Coordinates of C-alpha atoms (C1' of nucleotides) in Angstrom, one line a residue:
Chain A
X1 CA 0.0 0.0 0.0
X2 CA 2.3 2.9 0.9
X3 CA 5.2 0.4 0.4
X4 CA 6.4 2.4 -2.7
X5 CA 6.2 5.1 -1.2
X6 CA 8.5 4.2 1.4
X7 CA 10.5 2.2 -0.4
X8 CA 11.6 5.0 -2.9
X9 CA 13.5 7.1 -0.6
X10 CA 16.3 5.1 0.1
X11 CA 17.9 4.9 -3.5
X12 CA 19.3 7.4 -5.5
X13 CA 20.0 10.8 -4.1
X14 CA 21.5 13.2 -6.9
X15 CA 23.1 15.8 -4.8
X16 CA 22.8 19.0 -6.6
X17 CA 22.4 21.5 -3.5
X18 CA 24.5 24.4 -3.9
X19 CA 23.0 26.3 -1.4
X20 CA 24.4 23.7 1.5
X21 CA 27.9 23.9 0.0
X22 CA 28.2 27.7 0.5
X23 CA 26.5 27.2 4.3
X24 CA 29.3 25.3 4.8
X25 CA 32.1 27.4 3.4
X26 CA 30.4 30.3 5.5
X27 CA 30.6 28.3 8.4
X28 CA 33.9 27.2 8.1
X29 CA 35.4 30.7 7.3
X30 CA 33.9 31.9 10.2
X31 CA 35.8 29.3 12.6
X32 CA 38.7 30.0 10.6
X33 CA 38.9 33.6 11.5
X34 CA 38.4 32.9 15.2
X35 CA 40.8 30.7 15.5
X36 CA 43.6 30.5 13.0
X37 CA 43.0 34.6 12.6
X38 CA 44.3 35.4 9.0
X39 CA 47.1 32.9 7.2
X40 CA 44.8 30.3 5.7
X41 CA 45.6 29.5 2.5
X42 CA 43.7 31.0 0.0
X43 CA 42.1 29.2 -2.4
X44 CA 42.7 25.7 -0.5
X45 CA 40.1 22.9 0.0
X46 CA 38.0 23.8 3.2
X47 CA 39.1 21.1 5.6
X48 CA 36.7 18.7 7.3
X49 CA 35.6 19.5 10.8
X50 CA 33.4 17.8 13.3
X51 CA 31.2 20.9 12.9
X52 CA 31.2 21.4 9.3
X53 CA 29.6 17.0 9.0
X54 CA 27.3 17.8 11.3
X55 CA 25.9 20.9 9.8
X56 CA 25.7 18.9 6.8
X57 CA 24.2 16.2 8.1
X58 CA 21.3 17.9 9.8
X59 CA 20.9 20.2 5.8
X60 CA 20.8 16.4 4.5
X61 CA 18.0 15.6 6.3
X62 CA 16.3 18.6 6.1
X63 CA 16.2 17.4 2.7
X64 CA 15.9 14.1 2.0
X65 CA 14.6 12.8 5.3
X66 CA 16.2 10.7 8.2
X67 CA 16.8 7.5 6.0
X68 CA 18.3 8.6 2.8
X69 CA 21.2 9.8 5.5
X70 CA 23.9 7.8 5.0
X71 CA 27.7 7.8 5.5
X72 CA 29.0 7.6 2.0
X73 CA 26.2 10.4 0.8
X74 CA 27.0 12.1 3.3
X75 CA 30.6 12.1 2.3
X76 CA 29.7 12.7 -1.3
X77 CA 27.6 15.7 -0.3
X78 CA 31.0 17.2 1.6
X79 CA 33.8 16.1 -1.4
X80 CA 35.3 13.8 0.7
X81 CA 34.8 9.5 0.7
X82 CA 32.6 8.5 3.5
X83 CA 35.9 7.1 4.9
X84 CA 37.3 10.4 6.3
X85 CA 34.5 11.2 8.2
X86 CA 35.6 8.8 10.5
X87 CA 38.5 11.0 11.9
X88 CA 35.8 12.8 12.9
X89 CA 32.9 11.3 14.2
X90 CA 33.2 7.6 16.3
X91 CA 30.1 6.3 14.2
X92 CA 26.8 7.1 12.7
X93 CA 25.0 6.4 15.7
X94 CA 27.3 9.1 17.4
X95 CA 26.7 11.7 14.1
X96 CA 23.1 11.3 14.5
X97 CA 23.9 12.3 18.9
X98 CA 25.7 15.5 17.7
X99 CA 23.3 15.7 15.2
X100 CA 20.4 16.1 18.5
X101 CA 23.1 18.1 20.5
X102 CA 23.4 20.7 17.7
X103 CA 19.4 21.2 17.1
X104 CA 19.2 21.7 20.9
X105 CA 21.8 24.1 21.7
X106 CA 20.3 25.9 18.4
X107 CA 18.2 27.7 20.5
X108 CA 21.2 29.3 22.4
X109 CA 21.7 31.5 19.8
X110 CA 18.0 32.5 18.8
X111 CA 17.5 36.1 20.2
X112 CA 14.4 35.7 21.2
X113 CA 15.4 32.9 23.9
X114 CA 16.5 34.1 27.0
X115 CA 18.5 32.9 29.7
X116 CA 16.8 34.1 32.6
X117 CA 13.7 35.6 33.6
X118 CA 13.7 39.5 32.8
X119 CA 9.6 40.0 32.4
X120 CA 8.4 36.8 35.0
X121 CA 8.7 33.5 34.6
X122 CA 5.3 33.3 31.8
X123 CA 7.6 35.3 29.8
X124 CA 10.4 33.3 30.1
X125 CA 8.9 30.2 29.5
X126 CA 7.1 31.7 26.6
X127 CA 10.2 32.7 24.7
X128 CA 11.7 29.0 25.5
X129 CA 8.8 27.6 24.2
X130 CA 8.7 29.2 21.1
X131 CA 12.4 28.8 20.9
X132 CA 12.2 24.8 20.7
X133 CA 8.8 25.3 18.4
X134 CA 10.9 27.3 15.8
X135 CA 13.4 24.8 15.4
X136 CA 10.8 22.1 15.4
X137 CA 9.3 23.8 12.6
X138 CA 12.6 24.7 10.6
X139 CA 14.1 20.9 11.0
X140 CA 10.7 18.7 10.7
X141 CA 12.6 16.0 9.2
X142 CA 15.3 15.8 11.9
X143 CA 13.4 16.8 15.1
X144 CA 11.8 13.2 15.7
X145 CA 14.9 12.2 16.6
X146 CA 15.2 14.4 19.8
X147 CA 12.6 12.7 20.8
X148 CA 13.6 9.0 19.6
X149 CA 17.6 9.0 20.9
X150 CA 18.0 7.4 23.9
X151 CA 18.8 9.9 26.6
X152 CA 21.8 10.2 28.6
X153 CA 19.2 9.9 31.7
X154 CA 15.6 9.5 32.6
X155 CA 15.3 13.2 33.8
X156 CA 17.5 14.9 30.7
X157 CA 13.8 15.1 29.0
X158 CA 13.4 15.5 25.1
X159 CA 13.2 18.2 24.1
X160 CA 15.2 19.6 26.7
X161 CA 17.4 17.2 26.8
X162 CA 21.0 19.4 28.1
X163 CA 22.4 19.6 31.0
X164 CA 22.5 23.1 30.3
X165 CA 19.1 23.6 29.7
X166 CA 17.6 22.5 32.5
X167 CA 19.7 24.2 34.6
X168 CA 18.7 27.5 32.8
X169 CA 14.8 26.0 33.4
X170 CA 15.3 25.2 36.8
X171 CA 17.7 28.0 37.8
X172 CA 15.4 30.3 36.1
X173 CA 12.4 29.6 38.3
X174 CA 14.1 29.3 41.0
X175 CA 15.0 33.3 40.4
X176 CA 11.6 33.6 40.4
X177 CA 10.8 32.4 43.8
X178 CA 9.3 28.5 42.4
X179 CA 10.1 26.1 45.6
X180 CA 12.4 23.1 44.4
X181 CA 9.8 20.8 43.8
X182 CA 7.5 23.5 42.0
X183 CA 10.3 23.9 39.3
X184 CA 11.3 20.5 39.2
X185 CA 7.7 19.5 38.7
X186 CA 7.1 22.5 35.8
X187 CA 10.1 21.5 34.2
X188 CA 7.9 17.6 33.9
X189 CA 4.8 19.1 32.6
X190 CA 6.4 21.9 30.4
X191 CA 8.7 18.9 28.5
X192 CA 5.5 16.7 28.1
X193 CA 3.7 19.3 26.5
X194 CA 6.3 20.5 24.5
X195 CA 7.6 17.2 22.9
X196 CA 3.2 16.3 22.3
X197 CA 2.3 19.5 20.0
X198 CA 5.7 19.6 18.5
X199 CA 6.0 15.9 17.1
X200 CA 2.0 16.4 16.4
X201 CA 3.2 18.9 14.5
X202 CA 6.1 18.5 12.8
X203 CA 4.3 14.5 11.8
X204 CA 1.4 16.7 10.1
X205 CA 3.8 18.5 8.1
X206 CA 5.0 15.2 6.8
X207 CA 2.4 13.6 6.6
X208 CA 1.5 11.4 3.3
X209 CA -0.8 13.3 0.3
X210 CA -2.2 10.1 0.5
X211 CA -5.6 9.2 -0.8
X212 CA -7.1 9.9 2.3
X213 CA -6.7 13.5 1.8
X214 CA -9.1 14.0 -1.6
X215 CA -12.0 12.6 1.5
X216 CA -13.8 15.8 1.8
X217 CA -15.2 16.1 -1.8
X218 CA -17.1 13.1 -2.4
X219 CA -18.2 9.9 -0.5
X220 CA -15.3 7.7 -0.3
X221 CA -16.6 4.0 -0.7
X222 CA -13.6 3.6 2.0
X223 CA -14.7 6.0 4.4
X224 CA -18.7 4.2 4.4
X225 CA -18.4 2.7 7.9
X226 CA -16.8 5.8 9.6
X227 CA -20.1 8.0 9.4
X228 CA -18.5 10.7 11.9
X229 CA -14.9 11.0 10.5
X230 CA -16.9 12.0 7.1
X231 CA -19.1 14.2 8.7
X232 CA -16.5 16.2 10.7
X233 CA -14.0 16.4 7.5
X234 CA -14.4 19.8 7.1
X235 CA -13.4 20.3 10.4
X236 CA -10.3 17.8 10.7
X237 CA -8.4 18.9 7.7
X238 CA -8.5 22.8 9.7
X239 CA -4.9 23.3 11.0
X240 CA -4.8 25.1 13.7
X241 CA -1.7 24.1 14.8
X242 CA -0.2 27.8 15.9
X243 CA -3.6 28.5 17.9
X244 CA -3.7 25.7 19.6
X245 CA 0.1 25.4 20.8
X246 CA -0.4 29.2 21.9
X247 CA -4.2 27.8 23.9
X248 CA -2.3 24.7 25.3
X249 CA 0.7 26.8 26.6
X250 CA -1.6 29.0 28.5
X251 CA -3.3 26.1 30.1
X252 CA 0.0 25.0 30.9
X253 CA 1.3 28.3 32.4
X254 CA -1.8 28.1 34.7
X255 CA -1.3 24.8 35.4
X256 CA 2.3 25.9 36.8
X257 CA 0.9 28.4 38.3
X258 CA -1.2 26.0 40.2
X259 CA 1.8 23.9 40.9
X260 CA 3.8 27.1 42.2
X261 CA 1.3 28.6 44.6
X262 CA 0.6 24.8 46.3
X263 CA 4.0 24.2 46.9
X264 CA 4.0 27.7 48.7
X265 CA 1.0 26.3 51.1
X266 CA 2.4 22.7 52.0
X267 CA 6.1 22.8 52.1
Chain B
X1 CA 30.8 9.1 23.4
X2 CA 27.9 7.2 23.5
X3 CA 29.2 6.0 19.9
X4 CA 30.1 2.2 21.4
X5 CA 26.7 1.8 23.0
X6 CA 25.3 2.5 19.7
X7 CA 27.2 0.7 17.4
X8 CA 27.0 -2.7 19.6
X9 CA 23.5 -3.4 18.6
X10 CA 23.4 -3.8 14.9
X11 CA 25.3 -6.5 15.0
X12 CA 25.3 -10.3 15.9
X13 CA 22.3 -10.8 17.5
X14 CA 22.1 -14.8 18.4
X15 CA 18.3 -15.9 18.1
X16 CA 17.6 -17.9 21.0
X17 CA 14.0 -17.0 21.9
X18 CA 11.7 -20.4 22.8
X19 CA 9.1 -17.7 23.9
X20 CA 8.6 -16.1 20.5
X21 CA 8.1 -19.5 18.6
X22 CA 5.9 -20.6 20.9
X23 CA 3.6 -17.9 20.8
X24 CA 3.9 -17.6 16.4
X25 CA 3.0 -21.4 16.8
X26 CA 0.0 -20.6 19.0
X27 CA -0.7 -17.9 16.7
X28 CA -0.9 -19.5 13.5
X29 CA -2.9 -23.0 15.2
X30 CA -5.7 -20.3 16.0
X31 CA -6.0 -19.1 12.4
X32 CA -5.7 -22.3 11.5
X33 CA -8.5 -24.2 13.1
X34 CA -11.0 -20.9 12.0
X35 CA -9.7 -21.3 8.6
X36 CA -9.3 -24.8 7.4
X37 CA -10.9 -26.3 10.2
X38 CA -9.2 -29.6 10.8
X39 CA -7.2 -31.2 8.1
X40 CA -4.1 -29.5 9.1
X41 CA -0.9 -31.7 8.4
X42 CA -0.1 -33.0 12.2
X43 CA 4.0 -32.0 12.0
X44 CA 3.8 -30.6 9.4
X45 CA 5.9 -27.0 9.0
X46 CA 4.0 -24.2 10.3
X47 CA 3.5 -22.0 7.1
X48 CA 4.3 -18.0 7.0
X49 CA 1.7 -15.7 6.8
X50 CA 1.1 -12.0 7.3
X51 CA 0.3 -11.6 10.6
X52 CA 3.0 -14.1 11.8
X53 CA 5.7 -11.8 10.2
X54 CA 4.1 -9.2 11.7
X55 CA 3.7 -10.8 15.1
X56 CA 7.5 -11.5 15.4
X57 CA 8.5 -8.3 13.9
X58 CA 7.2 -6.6 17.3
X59 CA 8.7 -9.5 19.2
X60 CA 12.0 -8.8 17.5
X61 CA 11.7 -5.3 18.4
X62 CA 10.5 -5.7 22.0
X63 CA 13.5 -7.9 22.6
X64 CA 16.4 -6.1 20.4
X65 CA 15.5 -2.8 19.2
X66 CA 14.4 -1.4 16.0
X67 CA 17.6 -1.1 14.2
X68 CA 18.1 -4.7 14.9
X69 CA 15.2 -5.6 13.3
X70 CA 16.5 -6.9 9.8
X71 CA 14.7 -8.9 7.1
X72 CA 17.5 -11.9 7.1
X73 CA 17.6 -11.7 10.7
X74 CA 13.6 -11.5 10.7
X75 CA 13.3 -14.5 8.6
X76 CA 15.8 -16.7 10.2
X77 CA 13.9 -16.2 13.7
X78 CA 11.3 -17.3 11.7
X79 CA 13.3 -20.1 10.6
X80 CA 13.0 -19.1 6.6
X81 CA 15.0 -17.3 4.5
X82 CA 14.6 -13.6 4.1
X83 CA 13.5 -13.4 0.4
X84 CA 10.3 -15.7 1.4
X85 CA 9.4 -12.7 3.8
X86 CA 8.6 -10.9 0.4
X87 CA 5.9 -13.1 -0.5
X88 CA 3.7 -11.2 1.9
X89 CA 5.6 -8.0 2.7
X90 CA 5.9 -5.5 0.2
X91 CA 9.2 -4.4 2.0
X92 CA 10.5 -3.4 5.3
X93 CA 8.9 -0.1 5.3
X94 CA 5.5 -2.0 4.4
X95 CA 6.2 -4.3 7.5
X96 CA 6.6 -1.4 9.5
X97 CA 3.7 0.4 8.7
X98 CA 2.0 -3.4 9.7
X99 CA 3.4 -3.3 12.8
X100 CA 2.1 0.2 14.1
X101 CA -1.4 -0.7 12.5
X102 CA -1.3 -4.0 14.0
X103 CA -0.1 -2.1 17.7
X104 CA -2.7 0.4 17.6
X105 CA -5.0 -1.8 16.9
X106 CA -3.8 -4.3 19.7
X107 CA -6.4 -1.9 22.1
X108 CA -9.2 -3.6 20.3
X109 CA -8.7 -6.7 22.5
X110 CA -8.1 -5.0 25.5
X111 CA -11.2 -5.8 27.6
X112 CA -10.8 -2.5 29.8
X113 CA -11.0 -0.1 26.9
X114 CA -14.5 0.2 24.9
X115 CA -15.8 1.0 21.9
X116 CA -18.6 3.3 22.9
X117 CA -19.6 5.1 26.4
X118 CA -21.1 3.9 28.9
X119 CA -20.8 5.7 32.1
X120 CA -20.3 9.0 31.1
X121 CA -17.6 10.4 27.9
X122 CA -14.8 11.0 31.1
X123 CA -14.6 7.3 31.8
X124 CA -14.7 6.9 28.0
X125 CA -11.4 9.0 27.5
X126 CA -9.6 7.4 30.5
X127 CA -10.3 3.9 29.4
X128 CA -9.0 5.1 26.0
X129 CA -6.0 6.6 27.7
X130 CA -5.0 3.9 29.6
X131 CA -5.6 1.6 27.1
X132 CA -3.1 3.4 24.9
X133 CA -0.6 4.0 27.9
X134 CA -0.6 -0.2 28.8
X135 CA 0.1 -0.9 25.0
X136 CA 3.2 1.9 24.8
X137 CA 4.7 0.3 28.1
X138 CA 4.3 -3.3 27.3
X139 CA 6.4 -2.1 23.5
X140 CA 8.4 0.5 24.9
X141 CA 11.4 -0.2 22.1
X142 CA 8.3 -0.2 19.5
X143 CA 6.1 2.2 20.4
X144 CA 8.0 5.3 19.4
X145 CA 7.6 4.2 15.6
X146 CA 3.7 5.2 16.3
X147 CA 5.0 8.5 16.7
X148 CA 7.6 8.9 13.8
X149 CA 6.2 6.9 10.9
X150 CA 4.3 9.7 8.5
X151 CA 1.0 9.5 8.8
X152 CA -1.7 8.8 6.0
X153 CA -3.5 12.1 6.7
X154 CA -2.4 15.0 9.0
X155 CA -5.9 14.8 10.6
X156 CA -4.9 11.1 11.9
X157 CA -2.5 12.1 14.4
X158 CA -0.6 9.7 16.5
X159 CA -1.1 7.5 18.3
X160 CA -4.7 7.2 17.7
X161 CA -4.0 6.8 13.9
X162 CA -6.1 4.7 12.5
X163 CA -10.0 6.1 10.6
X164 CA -11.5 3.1 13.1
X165 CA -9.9 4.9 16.5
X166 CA -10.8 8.5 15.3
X167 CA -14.1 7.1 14.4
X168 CA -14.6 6.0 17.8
X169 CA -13.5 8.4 19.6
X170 CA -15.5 11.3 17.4
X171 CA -18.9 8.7 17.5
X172 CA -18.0 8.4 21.3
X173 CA -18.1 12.2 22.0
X174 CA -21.3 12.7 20.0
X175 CA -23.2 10.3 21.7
X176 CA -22.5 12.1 25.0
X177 CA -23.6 15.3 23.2
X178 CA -20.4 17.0 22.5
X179 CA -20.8 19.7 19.3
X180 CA -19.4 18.9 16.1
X181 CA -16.1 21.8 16.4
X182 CA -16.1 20.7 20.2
X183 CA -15.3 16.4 19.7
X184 CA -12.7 17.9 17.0
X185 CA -10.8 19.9 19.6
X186 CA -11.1 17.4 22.1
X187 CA -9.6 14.6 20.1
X188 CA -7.1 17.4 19.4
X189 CA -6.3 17.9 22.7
X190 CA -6.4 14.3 23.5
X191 CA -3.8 13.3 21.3
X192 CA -0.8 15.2 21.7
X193 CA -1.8 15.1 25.4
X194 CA -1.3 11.1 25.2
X195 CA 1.9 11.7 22.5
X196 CA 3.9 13.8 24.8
X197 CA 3.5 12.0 28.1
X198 CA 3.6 8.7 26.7
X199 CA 6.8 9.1 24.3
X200 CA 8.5 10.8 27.6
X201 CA 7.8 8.1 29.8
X202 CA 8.8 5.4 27.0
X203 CA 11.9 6.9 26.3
X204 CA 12.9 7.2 30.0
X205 CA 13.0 3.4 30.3
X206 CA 15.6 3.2 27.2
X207 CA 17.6 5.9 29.1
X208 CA 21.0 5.0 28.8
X209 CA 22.4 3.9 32.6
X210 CA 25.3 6.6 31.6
X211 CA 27.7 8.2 33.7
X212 CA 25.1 11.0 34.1
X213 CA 23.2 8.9 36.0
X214 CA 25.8 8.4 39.0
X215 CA 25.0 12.8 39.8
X216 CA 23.4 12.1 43.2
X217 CA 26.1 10.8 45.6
X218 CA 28.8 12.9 44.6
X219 CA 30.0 15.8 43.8
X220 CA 30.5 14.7 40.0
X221 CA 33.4 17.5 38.2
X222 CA 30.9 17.2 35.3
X223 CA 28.5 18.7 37.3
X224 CA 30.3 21.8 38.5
X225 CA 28.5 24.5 36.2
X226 CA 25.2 23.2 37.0
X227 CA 24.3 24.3 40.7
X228 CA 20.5 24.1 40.1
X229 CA 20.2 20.3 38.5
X230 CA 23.0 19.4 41.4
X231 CA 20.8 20.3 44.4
X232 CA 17.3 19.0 42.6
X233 CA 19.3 15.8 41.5
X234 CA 17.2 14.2 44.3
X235 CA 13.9 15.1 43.0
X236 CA 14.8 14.9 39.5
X237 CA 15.7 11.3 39.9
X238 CA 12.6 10.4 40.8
X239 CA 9.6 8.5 38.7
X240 CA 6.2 9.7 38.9
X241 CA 5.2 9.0 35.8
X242 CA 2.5 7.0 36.9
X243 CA 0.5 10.1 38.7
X244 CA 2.1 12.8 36.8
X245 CA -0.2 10.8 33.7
X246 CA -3.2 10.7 35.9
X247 CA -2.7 14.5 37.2
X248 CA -2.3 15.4 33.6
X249 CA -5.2 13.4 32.4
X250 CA -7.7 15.4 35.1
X251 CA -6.1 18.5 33.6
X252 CA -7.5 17.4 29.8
X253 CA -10.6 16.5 30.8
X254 CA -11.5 19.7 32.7
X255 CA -9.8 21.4 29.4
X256 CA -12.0 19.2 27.2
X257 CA -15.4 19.9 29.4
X258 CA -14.1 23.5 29.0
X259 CA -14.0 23.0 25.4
X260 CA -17.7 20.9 24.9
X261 CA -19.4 23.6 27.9
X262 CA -17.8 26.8 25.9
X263 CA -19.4 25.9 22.4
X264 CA -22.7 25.3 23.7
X265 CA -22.4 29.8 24.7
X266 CA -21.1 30.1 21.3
X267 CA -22.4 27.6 18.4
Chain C
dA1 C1' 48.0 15.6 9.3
dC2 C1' 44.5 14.3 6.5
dC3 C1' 42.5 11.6 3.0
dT4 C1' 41.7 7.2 0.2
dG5 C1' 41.7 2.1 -1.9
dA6 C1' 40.6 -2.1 -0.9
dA7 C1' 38.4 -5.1 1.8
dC8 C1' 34.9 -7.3 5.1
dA9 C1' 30.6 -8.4 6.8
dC10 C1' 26.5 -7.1 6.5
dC11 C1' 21.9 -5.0 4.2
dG12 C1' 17.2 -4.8 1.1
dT13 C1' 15.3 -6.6 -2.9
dT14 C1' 14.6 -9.2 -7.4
dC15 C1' 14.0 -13.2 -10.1
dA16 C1' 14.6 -17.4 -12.2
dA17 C1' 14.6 -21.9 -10.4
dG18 C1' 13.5 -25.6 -7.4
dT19 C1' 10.0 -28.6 -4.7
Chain D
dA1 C1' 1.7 -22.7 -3.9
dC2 C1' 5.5 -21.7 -1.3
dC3 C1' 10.3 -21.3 -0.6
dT4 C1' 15.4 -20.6 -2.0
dG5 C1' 20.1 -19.6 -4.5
dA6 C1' 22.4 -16.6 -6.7
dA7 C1' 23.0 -12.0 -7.8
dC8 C1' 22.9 -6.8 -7.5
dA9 C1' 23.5 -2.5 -5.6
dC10 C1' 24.0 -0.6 -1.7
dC11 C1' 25.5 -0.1 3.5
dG12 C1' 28.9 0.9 7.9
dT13 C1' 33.4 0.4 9.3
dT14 C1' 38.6 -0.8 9.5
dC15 C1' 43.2 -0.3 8.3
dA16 C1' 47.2 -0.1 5.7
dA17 C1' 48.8 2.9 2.4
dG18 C1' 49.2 7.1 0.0
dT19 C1' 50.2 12.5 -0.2

DNA sequence: ACCTGAACACCGTTCAAGT
DNA sequence: ACCTGAACACCGTTCAAGT
């Protein structure tokens, strides 16, 4: 049924994409400058870097999904034989860790995110909210697998799954007078209704144009026993995906609230 | 890294499991004695089908993860060769697509979970929650495929992604008398409700038992920038997942009786 | 110091051939 | 009707060898 679908993916990958080449460059010229500060050879090959591979990897996903990732594409895509990337990265499994740990620390350097409360905790968890949504929404293809990697520990929660970003959660609150079980408990409910409407969100965006979807028009012979899905079609294929993540992150800011005011009474 | 912990896995993988062929055996004598109804041959080879393949796909999964799950490996726990697996597989995307179908349908047969209200839509939804939570923790290694396979439709969102459950749940609500836009939110609501909570509590039990995890006794060097997750450690380490579900389940169905009460004012 | 050729053990999948 | 042998094009990964 949607075996050829599926199946098709995971063959040939022509790897005209200019635009990731020049990212790259950019990227690499920038480190250069930092840290070398002015004698690199002109017109040289860019070197490999742990960096530069995993850029690449997460544009290569970005565009040709999770599964057409592979090491010797990946190597194409770069110049280089899948071989060298090896000096730089233990294994694929480990690429596709870095891969996570790059998406998440993405957020470090969107503006809009801060570090610590300036306008009340809502406000700060507002801005870290829509930080992780915006890079959901720029990297559908790769963002499952924030959620799908093991983690490094039962409480390092996808999506926030740093060290350094619970800390900012936690130490953040904490700023704002939350007891110690009131922010470790928001930090819980903040993470499980993060990682719901985001994966919701970013699996809608891929979702198959699949002959479910022409269902609104006409009556489906396949869609005869389900008298209510029919019915409600109209109202199903709405996206409302922006209002609703903005309605259930005010329930959860209240429901925080809650959780910060009782803490105040019992303990 | 984590790169050797990783790359362990896709490798040998020695198929001693007496409990899987037992229960394909059981499997297949069932359809069996519906089907040809006596006549079997008495030792004879128990033949493949469909739903076998399927059957010890999830097995296979359950027991060695899903990048262990390979067709030769498949067929040879199945004590055939690979290539026969074609005969009723389209491919190994097909058989995955079989095996979250044949998950999400596994709630059909749980006795605690039904098919249409009867004391009131709240026990309805909590049946259907918990029906959906007992099948993610008995196929924790499986269950995050529900999540990351594209869907057929972006109205059939995870995990309740099959026409039959959103029929049931949509038929459920309008029996109790929920508005049309109203049993649309709420099984909006529902969903990435049940996503996020269930995905984070499945992927806390394949939390790696790394280094990370030894932060409470000591004062771990790795830990010296992180004052906050340090102190919490203690409360961080512990598992509520079992009431923070329930909690979070009161929360959605005072959202969703907010939701069916507020379109009654309006529609 | 950085990259590659050649090789190994594995994959998914097809198809003509066996029983 | 059902399964398999042989083959193909692809994988991840290692390591000795090239520059």
């Amino acid at each position: 049924m949607s075996a050829a679908a599926g199946g098709e993916d995971g063959q040939h990958a022509p790897s005209r994409s200019p635009s990731l080449r020049e990212r790259n460059r950019e990227a690499v010229v920038d480190a250069d400058a930092v840290v070398v500060d002015g004698d690199e050879p002109p017109s040289a090959r860019v070197p490999l870097s742990r960096e530069r591979i995993i850029e690449a990897a997460i544009a290569y996903i970005d565009e040709h999904g999770l599964p057409g990732l592979t090491m010797r594409r990946l190597g194409t895509t770069l110049g280089v034989e899948a071989m060298s990337l090896y000096r730089y990265v233990a294994a694929r499994e480990d690429l596709l860790d870095a891969v996570v740990e790059t998406l998440v620390d993405e957020m470090e350097r969107d503006a809009d995110v801060i570090t610590s409360p300036e306008h009340g905790w809502q406000d700060f968890l507002q801005r870290l909210a829509h930080g992780v949504r915006r890079i959901a929404l720029s990297h559908p293809q790769a963002f499952p697998l924030v959620a799908s990697r093991p983690a490094e520990a039962p409480w390092l929660r996808p999506p926030l799954r740093s060290l350094r970003w619970v800390e900012t959660f936690l130490a953040g609150l904490h700023a704002e007078g939350f007891g110690d079980e009131a922010a470790v408990a928001a930090y819980r409910a903040f993470t499980s209704f993060l990682l719901g409407h985001l994966l919701l969100e970013v699996s809608a965006l891929g979702a198959d144009v699949g002959p479910l979807d022409i269902l609104s028009d006409s009556d489906d012979k396949s869609l005869e026993p389900y008298a209510h899905v029919r019915r409600l079609a109209p109202f199903l294929k709405e996206d409302h995906s922006a209002v609703e993540f903005e309605e259930a992150l005010e329930n959860l800011l209240d429901r925080v609230d809650l959780i910060r005011t009782e803490e105040h009474r019992s303990s």
